[in-house]
Each structure stands twice: as structure tokens, then as C-alpha cells.
Amino acid sequence: MMFIGKTDALRTRFKFKMKTIAHYHLPGLFEFYELYKIFLPLYRTHGDWFYDWADISSIYGAPSDCLWGGGRTGFFPTDSNSGNEDARKVLSLMEEYGISARLTFSNSLLRSEHLGDKKCNSLCNLFSSDRIKNGVIVHSSLLADYLKTNFPKLYLVSSTTKVLTDFADFRNELENTDFEFVVPDFRLNKAFGQLETLPQNLKDNTEFLCNECCDIGCKARKACYENVSRKNLGEEVLDHKCASKDAQGGYRFSKAMKNPAFIGTSDILNTYLPMGFSNFKIEGRGLGSAVVLEFLLYYLTKPEHQLEVREAIYLDSMLDLF
């Protein structure tokens, strides 16, 4: 495997076990099922199109009407008659390609009366598969305890919605054996002086959020997530109004790339893998599939084959943009 940059210097600076594979955790388990149904066969049959130093470890998401849902709003239309059938199709696709499915149940405002929700329990039961190890992304300690007792086959991921910006809090979360992975707030992405102090077992449990577009100085991140949690609980609340000066532009990958906390492919190769970190989360559940495809192209696909992936998914000689 070839690394770009001065990796020998990094090996000297950081005393660790160097990682050689970046494990990506991708958005849209339900939301972008149709995209993954096309993309994953390409990923399997055209291995030479994709980086050999990366793989798809998990895909996360949840139907939009899940009471336990949190994080960013996603969309996957289901009704009482088709929901279980659709979920089985999603699970079947993940099992076919050996990819862990993660249910995003990161609602931060759950109460004990919410734990009996029929739909969420049904999904947890379905994804407690014997064929592949699946997980749940959680915020609520109440839900975490409930899942440990009732669905022990599912591993737990500590959600970035906890907004763990203090490194001591983040390390304490890593040391909580309930969680297989912990996603810190993106503002800890470049705290290398502190990150290098982690022992290897805690580095293995760290999962960085790579492509956040949010203003790095934002002080309302928890309020934004709580707004989504309230909506999923059926509460009548106004949309959260972001105070960032460029919030009106919405998500732009080009803007995310300029974020001081952005983690790009060169960062992964030159810094994070040599430091011993190997898990990277790509956000995007609330975005369009075209943007998510750009993430798949950037993080997984060799530049010389990106056009071929586009052609295989949607681009043909008769396509008109306008």
C-alpha cells in the first residue's frame, strides 16, 4: 500500500499501530436504498475502480417516521402495510454485501413511555440478525439500557448528537464499554495532541465525522438536534433557525471541504491511518442522493473511474440537464 506524504515522520511522531484500511460508515440505509442497490454491485464487481485502502463498514439510517429517530431528518416513505417488507429488503441488501446496518435511533428526549413503540421495536427485532452484526446509534442512556436488555445482538454507537466537544468527556465515553464506537463532535477532529494520547483500543473505537458543513463556531448544535428529536416525538415545534451567516445556502460539499474540521482522503491517508485511527463517518441522510453519490465518488472511487461510476448509475448520452 502506498501512502501519500511524509508517513515516516508520522510513524516517528506517533507511537502506535498503523492502520492500513479506512472503514467508512455511510448515510442513508433506508433513505438511499435505491442508490445503494445500484452502487454496491459496481463496488463488488469493479474492485479496480475503487481505493484498495478503504471499505464500506456500515450504512446507517432510519425511516423518517421513527419515534426513536434523531440526528438529521431522513426520508424513506413507509406505511403500516409496506414498512416491514421495505425493511426486509434493506436488511437483505446489507446481508448480501456483508455490510453492517445501523439504525439511527439518536433521539435525545425519549421517556420511558416511548420505549414500547411498536415500529422501532419491530425494526430492532428484524435487524437482530444472525447473519451479520448490526447496530444502533443512540443518544439516550434510557434507550441504550433498554436495547442492551432486549436486543443484545445489536451493538451500540454513541451518537455525535451528544456534542462531545470536551476531550475528557469524549474519552470517558470511549471508556464506556457499552459502546462499540463513539462519534465525537467534529470540532475534536483536529485535536491531534490529545488524540495521540489515546491507547490503541480507544482509537479503534473512535469514529470521526468527516464532512460536516456546520459552522465550527456554532453554539446551537444541541438545540438543532433537539428540534429534530421533538419533531420525531410528534411535538408541534418550529424549525430550528440556524444563526450561521451562510446557513441560507444549505449544505454544500464544497463548503464542507473548507471547514477547518473537514477530513479528506489525503488527511485519512497521511494522518489518521498512520496515527492508528480507521473509522470515518460520512454524513448526508438529509441530503439528496446526487450529493451522496458525490461522497461515494470522492471517498471511495479512484478519480480516473469516477465518470464510469456516474455513467453506470445515471449518466447516458441522452441525458438533458435543462
PDB file of N, CA and C in Angstrom, residues 139-199:
ATOM      1  N   HIS A 139     -28.398   8.089  21.531  1.00  0.00           N
ATOM      2  CA  HIS A 139     -28.059   9.238  22.376  1.00  0.00           C
ATOM      3  C   HIS A 139     -28.556   8.974  23.802  1.00  0.00           C
ATOM      4  N   SER A 140     -29.803   8.562  23.908  1.00  0.00           N
ATOM      5  CA  SER A 140     -30.459   8.389  25.202  1.00  0.00           C
ATOM      6  C   SER A 140     -29.891   7.193  25.979  1.00  0.00           C
ATOM      7  N   SER A 141     -29.465   7.445  27.217  1.00  0.00           N
ATOM      8  CA  SER A 141     -28.996   6.346  28.071  1.00  0.00           C
ATOM      9  C   SER A 141     -30.149   5.422  28.426  1.00  0.00           C
ATOM     10  N   LEU A 142     -31.356   5.981  28.491  1.00  0.00           N
ATOM     11  CA  LEU A 142     -32.547   5.176  28.742  1.00  0.00           C
ATOM     12  C   LEU A 142     -32.738   4.152  27.633  1.00  0.00           C
ATOM     13  N   LEU A 143     -32.615   4.588  26.396  1.00  0.00           N
ATOM     14  CA  LEU A 143     -32.751   3.675  25.267  1.00  0.00           C
ATOM     15  C   LEU A 143     -31.588   2.690  25.213  1.00  0.00           C
ATOM     16  N   ALA A 144     -30.383   3.161  25.508  1.00  0.00           N
ATOM     17  CA  ALA A 144     -29.223   2.267  25.489  1.00  0.00           C
ATOM     18  C   ALA A 144     -29.423   1.100  26.452  1.00  0.00           C
ATOM     19  N   ASP A 145     -29.894   1.389  27.650  1.00  0.00           N
ATOM     20  CA  ASP A 145     -30.142   0.326  28.635  1.00  0.00           C
ATOM     21  C   ASP A 145     -31.234  -0.620  28.144  1.00  0.00           C
ATOM     22  N   TYR A 146     -32.262  -0.070  27.540  1.00  0.00           N
ATOM     23  CA  TYR A 146     -33.364  -0.879  27.025  1.00  0.00           C
ATOM     24  C   TYR A 146     -32.878  -1.816  25.922  1.00  0.00           C
ATOM     25  N   LEU A 147     -32.056  -1.292  25.026  1.00  0.00           N
ATOM     26  CA  LEU A 147     -31.553  -2.103  23.920  1.00  0.00           C
ATOM     27  C   LEU A 147     -30.620  -3.195  24.415  1.00  0.00           C
ATOM     28  N   LYS A 148     -29.781  -2.895  25.391  1.00  0.00           N
ATOM     29  CA  LYS A 148     -28.871  -3.904  25.934  1.00  0.00           C
ATOM     30  C   LYS A 148     -29.647  -5.080  26.512  1.00  0.00           C
ATOM     31  N   THR A 149     -30.765  -4.798  27.139  1.00  0.00           N
ATOM     32  CA  THR A 149     -31.567  -5.841  27.779  1.00  0.00           C
ATOM     33  C   THR A 149     -32.397  -6.624  26.769  1.00  0.00           C
ATOM     34  N   ASN A 150     -33.002  -5.911  25.825  1.00  0.00           N
ATOM     35  CA  ASN A 150     -33.989  -6.533  24.944  1.00  0.00           C
ATOM     36  C   ASN A 150     -33.451  -6.962  23.587  1.00  0.00           C
ATOM     37  N   PHE A 151     -32.350  -6.340  23.137  1.00  0.00           N
ATOM     38  CA  PHE A 151     -31.788  -6.672  21.823  1.00  0.00           C
ATOM     39  C   PHE A 151     -30.264  -6.777  21.928  1.00  0.00           C
ATOM     40  N   PRO A 152     -29.786  -7.759  22.684  1.00  0.00           N
ATOM     41  CA  PRO A 152     -28.346  -7.850  22.963  1.00  0.00           C
ATOM     42  C   PRO A 152     -27.492  -8.148  21.734  1.00  0.00           C
ATOM     43  N   LYS A 153     -28.098  -8.585  20.626  1.00  0.00           N
ATOM     44  CA  LYS A 153     -27.313  -8.855  19.418  1.00  0.00           C
ATOM     45  C   LYS A 153     -26.876  -7.570  18.715  1.00  0.00           C
ATOM     46  N   LEU A 154     -27.530  -6.468  19.022  1.00  0.00           N
ATOM     47  CA  LEU A 154     -27.219  -5.198  18.365  1.00  0.00           C
ATOM     48  C   LEU A 154     -26.133  -4.462  19.145  1.00  0.00           C
ATOM     49  N   TYR A 155     -25.076  -4.051  18.456  1.00  0.00           N
ATOM     50  CA  TYR A 155     -24.049  -3.246  19.124  1.00  0.00           C
ATOM     51  C   TYR A 155     -24.493  -1.784  19.148  1.00  0.00           C
ATOM     52  N   LEU A 156     -23.922  -1.010  20.060  1.00  0.00           N
ATOM     53  CA  LEU A 156     -24.323   0.380  20.250  1.00  0.00           C
ATOM     54  C   LEU A 156     -23.224   1.332  19.821  1.00  0.00           C
ATOM     55  N   VAL A 157     -23.643   2.434  19.202  1.00  0.00           N
ATOM     56  CA  VAL A 157     -22.747   3.513  18.781  1.00  0.00           C
ATOM     57  C   VAL A 157     -23.196   4.788  19.481  1.00  0.00           C
ATOM     58  N   SER A 158     -22.290   5.446  20.170  1.00  0.00           N
ATOM     59  CA  SER A 158     -22.605   6.709  20.836  1.00  0.00           C
ATOM     60  C   SER A 158     -22.671   7.822  19.804  1.00  0.00           C
ATOM     61  N   SER A 159     -23.811   8.486  19.737  1.00  0.00           N
ATOM     62  CA  SER A 159     -24.100   9.428  18.659  1.00  0.00           C
ATOM     63  C   SER A 159     -23.359  10.756  18.795  1.00  0.00           C
ATOM     64  N   THR A 160     -23.032  11.332  17.641  1.00  0.00           N
ATOM     65  CA  THR A 160     -22.431  12.666  17.621  1.00  0.00           C
ATOM     66  C   THR A 160     -23.406  13.723  18.114  1.00  0.00           C
ATOM     67  N   THR A 161     -24.710  13.387  18.196  1.00  0.00           N
ATOM     68  CA  THR A 161     -25.696  14.346  18.701  1.00  0.00           C
ATOM     69  C   THR A 161     -25.477  14.682  20.177  1.00  0.00           C
ATOM     70  N   LYS A 162     -24.616  13.931  20.859  1.00  0.00           N
ATOM     71  CA  LYS A 162     -24.264  14.275  22.237  1.00  0.00           C
ATOM     72  C   LYS A 162     -23.368  15.505  22.293  1.00  0.00           C
ATOM     73  N   VAL A 163     -22.817  15.883  21.150  1.00  0.00           N
ATOM     74  CA  VAL A 163     -21.966  17.072  21.018  1.00  0.00           C
ATOM     75  C   VAL A 163     -20.837  17.032  22.046  1.00  0.00           C
ATOM     76  N   LEU A 164     -20.023  15.994  21.960  1.00  0.00           N
ATOM     77  CA  LEU A 164     -18.899  15.828  22.881  1.00  0.00           C
ATOM     78  C   LEU A 164     -17.723  16.665  22.398  1.00  0.00           C
ATOM     79  N   THR A 165     -17.682  17.915  22.839  1.00  0.00           N
ATOM     80  CA  THR A 165     -16.615  18.829  22.415  1.00  0.00           C
ATOM     81  C   THR A 165     -15.463  18.880  23.418  1.00  0.00           C
ATOM     82  N   ASP A 166     -15.712  18.451  24.637  1.00  0.00           N
ATOM     83  CA  ASP A 166     -14.662  18.403  25.647  1.00  0.00           C
ATOM     84  C   ASP A 166     -13.949  17.060  25.553  1.00  0.00           C
ATOM     85  N   PHE A 167     -12.641  17.080  25.420  1.00  0.00           N
ATOM     86  CA  PHE A 167     -11.912  15.841  25.175  1.00  0.00           C
ATOM     87  C   PHE A 167     -12.036  14.864  26.337  1.00  0.00           C
ATOM     88  N   ALA A 168     -12.074  15.367  27.564  1.00  0.00           N
ATOM     89  CA  ALA A 168     -12.212  14.475  28.721  1.00  0.00           C
ATOM     90  C   ALA A 168     -13.549  13.742  28.673  1.00  0.00           C
ATOM     91  N   ASP A 169     -14.599  14.460  28.286  1.00  0.00           N
ATOM     92  CA  ASP A 169     -15.918  13.822  28.153  1.00  0.00           C
ATOM     93  C   ASP A 169     -15.893  12.760  27.053  1.00  0.00           C
ATOM     94  N   PHE A 170     -15.230  13.096  25.961  1.00  0.00           N
ATOM     95  CA  PHE A 170     -15.109  12.151  24.856  1.00  0.00           C
ATOM     96  C   PHE A 170     -14.362  10.892  25.289  1.00  0.00           C
ATOM     97  N   ARG A 171     -13.276  11.070  26.003  1.00  0.00           N
ATOM     98  CA  ARG A 171     -12.509   9.894  26.446  1.00  0.00           C
ATOM     99  C   ARG A 171     -13.322   9.049  27.427  1.00  0.00           C
ATOM    100  N   ASN A 172     -14.056   9.689  28.309  1.00  0.00           N
ATOM    101  CA  ASN A 172     -14.910   8.936  29.230  1.00  0.00           C
ATOM    102  C   ASN A 172     -15.938   8.106  28.465  1.00  0.00           C
ATOM    103  N   GLU A 173     -16.465   8.683  27.391  1.00  0.00           N
ATOM    104  CA  GLU A 173     -17.438   7.955  26.574  1.00  0.00           C
ATOM    105  C   GLU A 173     -16.777   6.755  25.898  1.00  0.00           C
ATOM    106  N   LEU A 174     -15.553   6.941  25.410  1.00  0.00           N
ATOM    107  CA  LEU A 174     -14.817   5.843  24.795  1.00  0.00           C
ATOM    108  C   LEU A 174     -14.585   4.703  25.789  1.00  0.00           C
ATOM    109  N   GLU A 175     -14.389   5.041  27.047  1.00  0.00           N
ATOM    110  CA  GLU A 175     -14.098   4.037  28.068  1.00  0.00           C
ATOM    111  C   GLU A 175     -15.355   3.348  28.571  1.00  0.00           C
ATOM    112  N   ASN A 176     -16.522   3.811  28.108  1.00  0.00           N
ATOM    113  CA  ASN A 176     -17.782   3.149  28.446  1.00  0.00           C
ATOM    114  C   ASN A 176     -17.932   1.916  27.573  1.00  0.00           C
ATOM    115  N   THR A 177     -17.859   0.764  28.176  1.00  0.00           N
ATOM    116  CA  THR A 177     -17.840  -0.487  27.404  1.00  0.00           C
ATOM    117  C   THR A 177     -19.184  -0.814  26.755  1.00  0.00           C
ATOM    118  N   ASP A 178     -20.209  -0.011  27.034  1.00  0.00           N
ATOM    119  CA  ASP A 178     -21.492  -0.223  26.366  1.00  0.00           C
ATOM    120  C   ASP A 178     -21.396   0.074  24.872  1.00  0.00           C
ATOM    121  N   PHE A 179     -20.435   0.932  24.493  1.00  0.00           N
ATOM    122  CA  PHE A 179     -20.378   1.414  23.121  1.00  0.00           C
ATOM    123  C   PHE A 179     -19.219   0.792  22.347  1.00  0.00           C
ATOM    124  N   GLU A 180     -19.550   0.269  21.170  1.00  0.00           N
ATOM    125  CA  GLU A 180     -18.514  -0.270  20.296  1.00  0.00           C
ATOM    126  C   GLU A 180     -17.790   0.848  19.548  1.00  0.00           C
ATOM    127  N   PHE A 181     -18.522   1.943  19.268  1.00  0.00           N
ATOM    128  CA  PHE A 181     -17.936   3.112  18.632  1.00  0.00           C
ATOM    129  C   PHE A 181     -18.494   4.364  19.283  1.00  0.00           C
ATOM    130  N   VAL A 182     -17.681   5.425  19.259  1.00  0.00           N
ATOM    131  CA  VAL A 182     -18.098   6.738  19.748  1.00  0.00           C
ATOM    132  C   VAL A 182     -17.765   7.764  18.673  1.00  0.00           C
ATOM    133  N   VAL A 183     -18.766   8.587  18.324  1.00  0.00           N
ATOM    134  CA  VAL A 183     -18.559   9.639  17.333  1.00  0.00           C
ATOM    135  C   VAL A 183     -18.450  10.971  18.067  1.00  0.00           C
ATOM    136  N   PRO A 184     -17.257  11.545  18.158  1.00  0.00           N
ATOM    137  CA  PRO A 184     -17.115  12.824  18.851  1.00  0.00           C
ATOM    138  C   PRO A 184     -17.684  13.961  18.016  1.00  0.00           C
ATOM    139  N   ASP A 185     -17.869  15.109  18.634  1.00  0.00           N
ATOM    140  CA  ASP A 185     -18.227  16.284  17.870  1.00  0.00           C
ATOM    141  C   ASP A 185     -17.106  16.576  16.873  1.00  0.00           C
ATOM    142  N   PHE A 186     -17.478  17.085  15.706  1.00  0.00           N
ATOM    143  CA  PHE A 186     -16.490  17.291  14.645  1.00  0.00           C
ATOM    144  C   PHE A 186     -15.396  18.274  15.032  1.00  0.00           C
ATOM    145  N   ARG A 187     -15.641  19.065  16.073  1.00  0.00           N
ATOM    146  CA  ARG A 187     -14.623  20.044  16.470  1.00  0.00           C
ATOM    147  C   ARG A 187     -13.439  19.419  17.199  1.00  0.00           C
ATOM    148  N   LEU A 188     -13.523  18.128  17.478  1.00  0.00           N
ATOM    149  CA  LEU A 188     -12.366  17.409  18.027  1.00  0.00           C
ATOM    150  C   LEU A 188     -11.561  16.707  16.937  1.00  0.00           C
ATOM    151  N   ASN A 189     -11.969  16.831  15.686  1.00  0.00           N
ATOM    152  CA  ASN A 189     -11.306  16.105  14.593  1.00  0.00           C
ATOM    153  C   ASN A 189      -9.814  16.392  14.493  1.00  0.00           C
ATOM    154  N   LYS A 190      -9.425  17.620  14.762  1.00  0.00           N
ATOM    155  CA  LYS A 190      -8.021  18.000  14.571  1.00  0.00           C
ATOM    156  C   LYS A 190      -7.289  18.225  15.901  1.00  0.00           C
ATOM    157  N   ALA A 191      -7.837  17.697  16.980  1.00  0.00           N
ATOM    158  CA  ALA A 191      -7.192  17.820  18.293  1.00  0.00           C
ATOM    159  C   ALA A 191      -6.113  16.750  18.426  1.00  0.00           C
ATOM    160  N   PHE A 192      -5.127  16.815  17.537  1.00  0.00           N
ATOM    161  CA  PHE A 192      -4.152  15.727  17.420  1.00  0.00           C
ATOM    162  C   PHE A 192      -3.316  15.521  18.680  1.00  0.00           C
ATOM    163  N   GLY A 193      -2.993  16.616  19.374  1.00  0.00           N
ATOM    164  CA  GLY A 193      -2.198  16.486  20.588  1.00  0.00           C
ATOM    165  C   GLY A 193      -2.878  15.626  21.630  1.00  0.00           C
ATOM    166  N   GLN A 194      -4.198  15.735  21.714  1.00  0.00           N
ATOM    167  CA  GLN A 194      -4.960  14.913  22.660  1.00  0.00           C
ATOM    168  C   GLN A 194      -5.293  13.546  22.074  1.00  0.00           C
ATOM    169  N   LEU A 195      -5.624  13.518  20.804  1.00  0.00           N
ATOM    170  CA  LEU A 195      -5.983  12.245  20.169  1.00  0.00           C
ATOM    171  C   LEU A 195      -4.841  11.244  20.213  1.00  0.00           C
ATOM    172  N   GLU A 196      -3.611  11.731  20.076  1.00  0.00           N
ATOM    173  CA  GLU A 196      -2.476  10.797  20.072  1.00  0.00           C
ATOM    174  C   GLU A 196      -2.225  10.178  21.437  1.00  0.00           C
ATOM    175  N   THR A 197      -2.840  10.719  22.499  1.00  0.00           N
ATOM    176  CA  THR A 197      -2.652  10.146  23.835  1.00  0.00           C
ATOM    177  C   THR A 197      -3.548   8.925  24.072  1.00  0.00           C
ATOM    178  N   LEU A 198      -4.488   8.690  23.176  1.00  0.00           N
ATOM    179  CA  LEU A 198      -5.400   7.566  23.366  1.00  0.00           C
ATOM    180  C   LEU A 198      -4.676   6.244  23.126  1.00  0.00           C
ATOM    181  N   PRO A 199      -4.948   5.226  23.952  1.00  0.00           N
ATOM    182  CA  PRO A 199      -4.396   3.900  23.669  1.00  0.00           C
ATOM    183  C   PRO A 199      -5.071   3.329  22.426  1.00  0.00           C
TER     184      PRO A 199
END
